[in-house]
Amino acid sequence: MQWAQEQQPIIHSTADKLLVQAFAGTGKTTTLVGYATQHSSVKMLYLCYNKSVELAARGRFPRRNVVCKTAHGLAYAVYGSQYATKQTNNLRLTDIARAINTQDWELVRDVLSTLNNFMASADDELGRVHFPRFQGQRMLTSAQERFLNNALNVAKTIWNRMIDLQDTAVSITHDAYLKLYQLSKPDLSERFNAILLDEGQDVNPVIADIVKIQRVRKVAVGDPHQQIYRFRGAEDALNSDWMADAERHYLTQSFRFGPAVAHVANIILFYKGETRKLQGLGCNTLVKRALPEELPHRTFIHRTVTGVIENALQLVASNPKIFWVGGIDSYSLRDLEDLYLFSRNRNHEVHNRRLLRDYRDFSQYVEIAEVSQDTEMLRSIKIITAYPDLPQRIQTLRSRSVDNELDATVTLTTGHKAKGLEWDFVSLYDDFSADPLSPDIDQGRKDDELNLMYVAVTRGMKILALNSMVLSIMQRYVDARTSALQPQKSRA
């Protein structure tokens, strides 16, 4: 295979620490495959972020020297399998409330947040640093101090019950057995000589710590501008202290799209302070305000799950064949149906009986949502209020859904689910409501929103239709450049 000039030094590198910043669509996985093939005598672990990536990677990497695994997959073999009878995807507010027999939903929310923060951290013990509400507050009142100490004690109790094999009343999450694996300080050097860490910009601190302590060659690949999971506690391993002395390379040439999309992406990156330019060397992708009507297929990328559902409900009238990235059930439609029925006192029609066990009635559900400010619950309330005929609309959506994207006329996805994917004709939905250039937005939120926009705009290969927020950012960029040139023209 003919390797690009940027790829060759990466593939042939023998550095103990190798760091590759790969801009969108620049072939990072292809480069890693080349690296693994070049170093065929080195036993490698390709550590990826989800099962679908693992399965795809198995078909690309040489099997003679590369094992493809998720961190949860590594942890499951050691710890997760022991807890097979008491596993759950996540703990709910009502799980905590039932375990400690309380209706104090403020306490319950803080306990759950504290547990999630601890499980996502690299820390050995659960403590004050994991309690979110009073962080940044220098002095606490005596009442706040008592509340914090009580919440920490409760969180520690729940954690101990989660990891107790005999206590079946409190389930264990996948993140919990991954945390146990990290706490055990596993030594992977007996099986591997190198670790290839994919998506290094969005690594859970738990996973980062597992990689950090290994005494093997480390190759971290990713793009800091595609860090979109910071809200889950992800950190940028590419800029971590333990990779500071790594041999560093860049992949800037994208053959996914042409110069026009690269120009849009570079404007977004400009507002992040990026000085390197993404090069669009693919076909001459068109950038428009809207996609042409006659296209055989189009993809909508949304900021939120709510946006996906709202758009889907609007599209029903045109009888599309819809492919949902991640599957239709990942967009909480079944839960929405149940909540709708629950709100109408049609409890006998509710499929998920847990809803009936957890909440006395719909008014209590609303009360808990408002007190805890649970975003999922509040979002669900908004949707069932907006669509009084919701079950009929959802039934139509299900009948119009297809399992094979090749059969679809419309693909729906969020920006987060779209990461790593690409389509010919892409339209950005108008639910990117947070203005990342607003003076009122903090730096972390600004970067999060710009990163998600960057991911979204770099998915299109032939035609990209921009939403109003991206168009506004581009216009402000042009205005700023024009204004900067005015004094020069005046002097001339």
Coordinates of C-alpha atoms in Angstrom, one line a residue:
M1 CA 0.0 0.0 0.0
Q2 CA 1.2 3.5 -0.8
W3 CA 1.3 5.5 2.4
A4 CA 0.9 9.3 2.5
Q5 CA 3.9 11.4 3.6
E6 CA 2.3 12.2 6.9
Q7 CA 1.7 8.5 7.6
Q8 CA 5.1 7.0 6.8
P9 CA 7.0 8.2 9.9
I10 CA 4.2 7.0 12.2
I11 CA 4.1 3.6 10.7
H12 CA 7.8 3.1 10.9
S13 CA 8.2 4.7 14.4
T14 CA 9.8 2.5 17.1
A15 CA 9.2 5.1 19.9
D16 CA 8.2 3.8 23.4
K17 CA 5.6 6.5 23.4
L18 CA 3.9 7.6 20.2
L19 CA 1.2 10.3 19.9
V20 CA -0.8 10.9 16.8
Q21 CA -3.2 13.8 16.4
A22 CA -5.5 12.9 13.5
F23 CA -7.9 15.5 12.2
A24 CA -11.3 14.4 11.0
G25 CA -11.3 11.9 8.1
T26 CA -7.5 11.7 7.9
G27 CA -7.3 7.9 8.2
K28 CA -6.1 7.3 11.8
T29 CA -7.4 3.7 11.8
T30 CA -5.8 2.9 8.5
T31 CA -2.5 4.4 9.8
L32 CA -2.7 2.2 13.0
V33 CA -3.3 -0.9 10.8
G34 CA -0.2 0.0 8.9
Y35 CA 1.7 0.5 12.1
A36 CA 0.6 -2.9 13.4
T37 CA 1.4 -4.6 10.1
Q38 CA 4.9 -3.0 10.1
H39 CA 5.6 -4.2 13.6
S40 CA 4.3 -7.7 13.2
S41 CA 6.5 -9.2 15.9
V42 CA 5.0 -6.9 18.5
K43 CA 2.0 -8.3 20.4
M44 CA -0.5 -5.4 20.6
L45 CA -3.8 -4.6 22.3
Y46 CA -6.0 -2.3 20.3
L47 CA -8.1 -0.6 23.0
C48 CA -11.3 0.9 21.6
Y49 CA -14.2 2.8 23.1
N50 CA -17.2 0.6 22.2
K51 CA -18.2 -2.9 20.9
S52 CA -19.1 -1.9 17.4
V53 CA -15.6 -0.3 16.9
E54 CA -14.1 -3.5 18.3
L55 CA -15.9 -5.7 15.9
A56 CA -15.0 -3.5 12.9
A57 CA -11.4 -3.4 14.0
R58 CA -11.1 -7.2 14.2
G59 CA -11.8 -7.2 10.5
R60 CA -9.0 -4.7 9.7
F61 CA -6.1 -5.4 12.1
P62 CA -3.7 -8.3 11.5
R63 CA -4.9 -11.1 13.9
R64 CA -1.5 -12.6 14.3
N65 CA -0.3 -9.8 16.6
V66 CA -3.3 -7.6 17.5
V67 CA -6.1 -8.3 20.0
C68 CA -9.0 -5.8 19.7
K69 CA -10.9 -5.1 23.0
T70 CA -12.9 -2.5 24.9
A71 CA -11.8 -1.7 28.4
H72 CA -15.1 -3.1 29.7
G73 CA -14.3 -6.3 27.8
L74 CA -11.0 -6.6 29.6
A75 CA -12.7 -5.9 32.9
Y76 CA -15.6 -8.3 32.3
A77 CA -13.3 -11.3 31.9
V78 CA -11.8 -10.6 35.4
Y79 CA -14.7 -9.0 37.4
G80 CA -17.8 -8.6 35.3
S81 CA -18.4 -12.3 34.8
Q82 CA -18.6 -12.7 38.6
Y83 CA -21.5 -10.3 38.8
A84 CA -23.5 -11.6 35.8
T85 CA -26.6 -12.2 37.9
K86 CA -26.8 -8.6 39.3
Q87 CA -25.7 -6.4 36.5
T88 CA -27.6 -3.3 35.2
N89 CA -26.8 -0.7 32.6
N90 CA -27.2 2.2 35.0
L91 CA -28.5 3.0 38.5
R92 CA -31.6 5.1 38.6
L93 CA -32.7 7.7 41.1
T94 CA -35.4 5.3 42.3
D95 CA -32.8 2.5 42.8
I96 CA -30.9 4.7 45.2
A97 CA -34.0 5.9 47.0
R98 CA -35.3 2.3 47.5
A99 CA -31.9 1.1 48.7
I100 CA -31.7 3.8 51.5
N101 CA -35.5 4.1 52.0
T102 CA -35.8 7.8 51.5
Q103 CA -37.9 10.3 49.5
D104 CA -35.2 13.0 49.8
W105 CA -34.6 13.4 46.1
E106 CA -32.0 16.1 46.5
L107 CA -29.9 13.6 48.5
V108 CA -30.6 10.8 46.1
R109 CA -29.5 12.9 43.1
D110 CA -26.2 13.9 44.9
V111 CA -25.5 10.3 45.9
L112 CA -25.9 9.1 42.4
S113 CA -23.8 11.9 41.0
T114 CA -21.1 11.2 43.6
L115 CA -21.0 7.5 42.7
N116 CA -20.8 8.1 39.0
N117 CA -18.0 10.7 39.5
F118 CA -16.0 8.1 41.6
M119 CA -16.5 5.3 39.1
A120 CA -15.3 7.6 36.3
S121 CA -12.3 8.8 38.2
A122 CA -8.8 7.3 38.6
D123 CA -9.0 7.7 42.4
D124 CA -8.6 4.8 44.8
E125 CA -11.2 6.0 47.3
L126 CA -14.6 7.7 47.2
G127 CA -14.3 11.2 48.8
R128 CA -15.3 14.8 48.9
V129 CA -13.7 15.5 45.5
H130 CA -16.5 13.3 43.9
F131 CA -19.3 15.3 45.5
P132 CA -20.4 17.7 42.7
R133 CA -22.7 20.3 44.3
F134 CA -20.3 22.3 46.5
Q135 CA -17.3 22.1 44.3
G136 CA -15.7 25.5 44.0
Q137 CA -17.3 26.8 47.1
R138 CA -14.5 27.7 49.6
M139 CA -16.6 27.7 52.9
L140 CA -19.5 25.5 53.7
T141 CA -22.1 26.2 56.3
S142 CA -22.5 23.7 59.1
A143 CA -25.7 22.4 57.5
Q144 CA -24.0 22.0 54.1
E145 CA -21.1 20.1 55.8
R146 CA -23.6 17.7 57.5
F147 CA -25.4 17.1 54.2
L148 CA -22.1 16.5 52.4
N149 CA -20.9 14.0 55.0
N150 CA -24.2 12.2 55.0
A151 CA -24.2 12.0 51.2
L152 CA -20.7 10.6 51.1
N153 CA -21.5 8.0 53.8
V154 CA -24.6 6.9 51.8
A155 CA -22.6 6.8 48.5
K156 CA -19.9 4.6 50.2
T157 CA -22.6 2.3 51.5
I158 CA -24.2 2.0 48.1
W159 CA -20.8 1.3 46.5
N160 CA -20.0 -1.4 49.0
R161 CA -23.4 -3.0 48.4
M162 CA -22.9 -2.8 44.6
I163 CA -19.7 -4.8 44.8
D164 CA -21.0 -7.3 47.3
L165 CA -21.7 -10.5 45.4
Q166 CA -24.2 -11.6 48.0
D167 CA -26.3 -8.4 48.0
T168 CA -28.7 -8.8 45.1
A169 CA -30.9 -5.9 46.2
V170 CA -28.4 -3.4 44.7
S171 CA -27.3 -4.1 41.2
I172 CA -23.8 -3.4 39.8
T173 CA -23.2 -1.3 36.7
H174 CA -20.7 -2.0 33.9
D175 CA -18.7 1.1 35.0
A176 CA -18.5 -0.4 38.5
Y177 CA -16.8 -3.6 37.5
L178 CA -14.5 -1.6 35.2
K179 CA -13.7 0.5 38.3
L180 CA -12.9 -2.7 40.2
Y181 CA -10.6 -3.7 37.4
Q182 CA -8.7 -0.4 37.5
L183 CA -8.4 -0.6 41.3
S184 CA -6.7 -4.0 41.0
K185 CA -3.9 -2.3 39.0
P186 CA -3.8 -5.0 36.2
D187 CA -0.5 -5.8 34.6
L188 CA -1.0 -6.3 30.9
S189 CA 2.7 -6.7 30.1
E190 CA 2.4 -10.5 30.4
R191 CA 0.1 -10.6 27.4
F192 CA 1.1 -7.5 25.3
N193 CA 4.2 -5.6 24.3
A194 CA 2.2 -2.5 23.1
I195 CA -1.1 -0.7 23.6
L196 CA -2.9 1.2 20.8
L197 CA -5.2 3.6 22.5
D198 CA -7.9 4.8 20.1
E199 CA -9.9 8.0 20.6
G200 CA -7.4 9.2 23.1
Q201 CA -9.1 12.6 23.4
D202 CA -12.2 11.1 25.0
V203 CA -10.7 8.5 27.4
N204 CA -12.4 7.8 30.7
P205 CA -9.9 8.6 33.5
V206 CA -10.4 5.0 34.7
I207 CA -9.2 3.7 31.2
A208 CA -6.5 6.3 31.1
D209 CA -5.1 5.1 34.4
I210 CA -5.1 1.5 33.2
V211 CA -3.0 2.4 30.2
K212 CA -0.8 4.8 32.1
I213 CA 0.5 2.2 34.6
Q214 CA 1.4 -0.4 31.9
R215 CA 5.1 -1.0 31.3
V216 CA 4.7 -1.5 27.5
R217 CA 4.9 0.6 24.4
K218 CA 2.1 3.1 24.2
V219 CA 0.5 4.6 21.0
A220 CA -2.2 7.1 21.6
V221 CA -4.3 8.4 18.6
G222 CA -7.1 10.9 18.4
D223 CA -8.2 14.4 17.8
P224 CA -8.6 16.9 20.8
H225 CA -11.1 18.8 18.7
Q226 CA -13.4 15.7 18.6
Q227 CA -13.5 15.5 22.4
I228 CA -17.3 15.3 22.9
Y229 CA -17.7 13.2 26.0
R230 CA -16.3 15.5 28.6
F231 CA -19.8 15.7 30.2
R232 CA -19.3 12.0 31.1
G233 CA -16.0 12.7 32.8
A234 CA -13.8 11.9 29.8
E235 CA -10.3 13.5 29.7
D236 CA -7.8 14.2 26.9
A237 CA -5.1 11.6 27.2
L238 CA -3.3 13.1 24.2
N239 CA -2.4 16.1 26.4
S240 CA -1.8 14.2 29.6
D241 CA 1.3 14.4 31.7
W242 CA 2.2 10.7 31.1
M243 CA 2.2 11.3 27.3
A244 CA 4.1 14.6 27.5
D245 CA 7.4 13.1 26.4
A246 CA 5.9 11.1 23.5
E247 CA 7.1 11.3 19.9
R248 CA 4.3 13.5 18.2
H249 CA 2.9 13.4 14.7
Y250 CA -0.1 14.9 12.9
L251 CA -2.5 13.7 10.2
T252 CA -4.1 16.8 8.5
Q253 CA -5.0 15.5 5.0
S254 CA -8.6 14.3 4.7
F255 CA -9.8 12.5 1.7
R256 CA -13.4 12.3 3.0
F257 CA -14.4 15.7 1.8
G258 CA -13.3 18.6 -0.3
P259 CA -11.9 22.2 0.4
A260 CA -15.3 23.7 1.1
V261 CA -16.1 21.5 4.1
A262 CA -12.5 21.8 5.3
H263 CA -13.0 25.6 5.2
V264 CA -16.1 25.4 7.4
A265 CA -14.2 23.1 9.8
N266 CA -11.2 25.4 9.9
I267 CA -13.4 28.4 10.9
I268 CA -14.8 26.4 13.8
L269 CA -11.2 25.3 14.8
F270 CA -10.0 28.9 14.5
Y271 CA -12.3 29.8 17.5
K272 CA -10.5 27.1 19.4
G273 CA -7.1 28.6 18.7
E274 CA -6.0 25.8 16.3
T275 CA -3.2 27.0 14.0
R276 CA -2.8 23.9 11.9
K277 CA -5.1 23.6 8.9
L278 CA -7.3 20.7 8.0
Q279 CA -6.8 19.9 4.3
G280 CA -9.8 18.7 2.3
L281 CA -8.3 16.6 -0.5
G282 CA -11.5 14.6 -1.3
C283 CA -14.1 15.4 -3.9
N284 CA -15.4 19.0 -4.2
T285 CA -18.0 18.8 -1.5
L286 CA -20.8 21.4 -1.9
V287 CA -21.8 23.5 1.1
K288 CA -25.4 24.8 1.1
R289 CA -28.2 26.1 3.3
A290 CA -30.4 23.1 2.5
L291 CA -30.2 19.8 0.7
P292 CA -31.8 19.4 -2.7
E293 CA -35.3 17.9 -2.6
E294 CA -34.7 15.0 -5.1
L295 CA -31.9 13.2 -3.2
P296 CA -32.5 9.4 -2.8
H297 CA -31.1 9.5 0.7
R298 CA -30.2 12.2 3.3
T299 CA -28.8 12.2 6.8
F300 CA -29.8 14.6 9.5
I301 CA -27.4 15.2 12.4
H302 CA -28.9 16.6 15.6
R303 CA -27.5 18.2 18.8
T304 CA -29.9 16.3 21.0
V305 CA -32.1 13.2 21.2
T306 CA -35.0 15.5 21.6
G307 CA -34.1 17.0 18.2
V308 CA -34.0 13.6 16.6
I309 CA -37.5 12.7 17.9
E310 CA -38.9 16.1 17.0
N311 CA -37.5 15.9 13.4
A312 CA -38.7 12.3 13.0
L313 CA -42.2 13.3 14.1
Q314 CA -42.2 16.1 11.5
L315 CA -40.9 13.8 8.8
V316 CA -43.6 11.2 9.2
A317 CA -45.9 13.0 6.8
S318 CA -43.5 12.4 3.9
N319 CA -43.5 8.6 4.4
P320 CA -39.8 8.2 4.7
K321 CA -37.9 4.9 5.2
I322 CA -35.9 5.8 8.4
F323 CA -32.6 4.4 9.6
W324 CA -31.8 5.3 13.2
V325 CA -28.1 5.2 14.0
G326 CA -27.7 3.0 17.1
G327 CA -31.2 1.6 16.5
I328 CA -34.6 3.1 17.1
D329 CA -34.8 1.8 20.7
S330 CA -31.7 3.8 21.7
Y331 CA -33.8 7.0 21.3
S332 CA -36.1 6.2 24.3
L333 CA -39.3 5.9 22.2
R334 CA -40.6 2.9 24.2
D335 CA -40.0 4.8 27.5
L336 CA -41.7 7.8 26.0
E337 CA -44.8 5.7 25.1
D338 CA -44.9 4.3 28.6
L339 CA -44.6 7.7 30.2
Y340 CA -47.3 9.0 27.9
L341 CA -49.6 6.2 29.1
F342 CA -48.6 6.8 32.7
S343 CA -49.5 10.5 32.4
R344 CA -53.0 9.5 31.1
N345 CA -53.5 7.0 34.0
R346 CA -53.5 4.1 31.5
N347 CA -51.2 2.1 33.7
H348 CA -52.5 -1.3 32.5
E349 CA -51.0 -0.5 29.1
V350 CA -47.5 0.4 30.4
H351 CA -44.9 -2.2 29.2
N352 CA -42.1 -1.3 31.7
R353 CA -43.8 -2.1 35.0
R354 CA -40.8 -0.7 36.8
L355 CA -42.2 2.8 36.0
L356 CA -45.3 1.9 38.1
R357 CA -43.2 0.6 40.9
D358 CA -40.9 3.6 41.0
Y359 CA -43.5 6.4 41.0
R360 CA -46.8 6.7 42.7
D361 CA -48.3 8.7 39.8
F362 CA -47.3 11.1 37.1
S363 CA -47.4 14.1 39.4
Q364 CA -44.7 12.5 41.5
Y365 CA -42.6 11.8 38.4
V366 CA -42.8 15.5 37.5
E367 CA -42.0 16.5 41.1
I368 CA -38.9 14.3 41.1
A369 CA -37.8 15.6 37.7
E370 CA -38.0 19.2 38.8
V371 CA -36.4 18.7 42.2
S372 CA -33.5 16.6 40.8
Q373 CA -33.3 18.5 37.5
D374 CA -32.8 15.2 35.7
T375 CA -32.4 16.2 32.1
E376 CA -33.7 12.9 30.7
M377 CA -36.9 13.1 32.8
L378 CA -37.5 16.8 31.9
R379 CA -36.9 16.1 28.2
S380 CA -39.4 13.3 28.3
I381 CA -42.1 15.5 30.0
K382 CA -41.6 18.2 27.3
I383 CA -42.1 15.7 24.4
I384 CA -45.3 14.0 25.8
T385 CA -46.7 17.5 26.5
A386 CA -46.0 18.7 22.9
Y387 CA -47.6 15.6 21.2
P388 CA -51.0 14.6 22.5
D389 CA -51.2 11.9 19.8
L390 CA -47.7 10.6 20.6
P391 CA -48.5 6.8 20.5
Q392 CA -50.0 7.0 17.0
R393 CA -47.0 9.0 15.7
I394 CA -44.5 6.6 17.3
Q395 CA -46.3 3.6 15.8
T396 CA -46.0 5.2 12.4
L397 CA -42.3 5.9 12.9
R398 CA -41.7 2.2 13.8
S399 CA -43.6 1.1 10.7
R400 CA -41.4 3.4 8.6
S401 CA -38.1 2.3 10.2
V402 CA -35.6 0.0 8.5
D403 CA -32.7 -2.1 9.8
N404 CA -30.5 -1.8 6.8
E405 CA -29.4 1.8 6.0
L406 CA -29.1 0.9 2.3
D407 CA -33.0 0.6 2.3
A408 CA -33.5 4.0 4.0
T409 CA -34.3 7.4 2.4
V410 CA -33.5 9.2 5.7
T411 CA -30.9 8.5 8.4
L412 CA -31.3 10.1 11.8
T413 CA -28.5 10.5 14.3
T414 CA -27.2 12.8 17.1
G415 CA -23.7 14.4 16.7
H416 CA -22.4 12.0 19.3
K417 CA -23.6 8.9 17.6
A418 CA -22.4 10.3 14.2
K419 CA -18.8 10.3 15.3
G420 CA -16.6 8.0 13.2
L421 CA -19.3 7.8 10.5
E422 CA -19.8 9.5 7.1
W423 CA -22.5 10.1 4.5
D424 CA -22.9 11.6 1.0
F425 CA -25.6 14.1 1.9
V426 CA -25.7 15.6 5.4
S427 CA -27.9 18.3 6.9
L428 CA -27.4 19.8 10.3
Y429 CA -30.6 20.1 12.2
D430 CA -31.4 23.4 13.9
D431 CA -31.2 22.3 17.5
F432 CA -27.6 23.4 18.1
S433 CA -29.0 26.2 20.2
A434 CA -26.1 27.1 22.5
D435 CA -23.9 29.8 21.0
P436 CA -20.3 28.8 21.6
L437 CA -19.1 32.4 20.9
S438 CA -21.4 34.0 23.5
P439 CA -19.4 36.0 26.1
D440 CA -21.6 34.4 28.8
I441 CA -20.5 30.8 28.0
D442 CA -17.5 29.3 30.0
Q443 CA -14.5 27.9 28.2
G444 CA -15.3 24.3 28.8
R445 CA -18.8 24.6 27.4
K446 CA -17.5 26.6 24.5
D447 CA -15.1 23.9 23.5
D448 CA -17.7 21.2 23.9
E449 CA -20.1 22.9 21.6
L450 CA -17.4 23.8 19.0
N451 CA -16.1 20.2 19.1
L452 CA -19.6 18.8 18.4
M453 CA -20.1 21.2 15.5
Y454 CA -16.7 20.2 14.1
V455 CA -17.6 16.5 14.3
A456 CA -21.0 17.2 12.7
V457 CA -19.7 19.3 9.7
T458 CA -17.0 16.8 8.9
R459 CA -19.4 13.9 8.3
G460 CA -20.5 15.1 4.8
M461 CA -18.8 13.9 1.7
K462 CA -20.8 15.3 -1.3
I463 CA -23.2 17.9 0.0
L464 CA -23.3 19.5 3.5
A465 CA -26.3 21.7 4.5
L466 CA -25.5 24.0 7.4
N467 CA -27.8 25.1 10.2
S468 CA -28.3 28.7 11.4
M469 CA -25.8 28.4 14.2
V470 CA -22.9 27.3 12.0
L471 CA -23.8 29.9 9.4
S472 CA -23.8 32.6 12.1
I473 CA -20.3 31.5 13.3
M474 CA -19.1 31.7 9.7
Q475 CA -20.6 35.2 9.2
R476 CA -19.0 36.5 12.4
Y477 CA -15.7 35.1 11.2
V478 CA -16.0 36.9 7.9
D479 CA -17.1 40.1 9.6
A480 CA -14.1 40.0 12.0
R481 CA -11.7 39.4 9.1
T482 CA -13.2 42.3 7.2
S483 CA -13.1 44.6 10.2
A484 CA -9.4 43.7 10.7
L485 CA -8.6 44.7 7.1
Q486 CA -10.4 48.1 7.3
P487 CA -7.6 50.0 9.1
Q488 CA -5.1 48.7 6.5
K489 CA -7.3 50.0 3.7
S490 CA -7.7 53.3 5.4
R491 CA -3.9 53.8 5.8
A492 CA -3.4 52.8 2.2

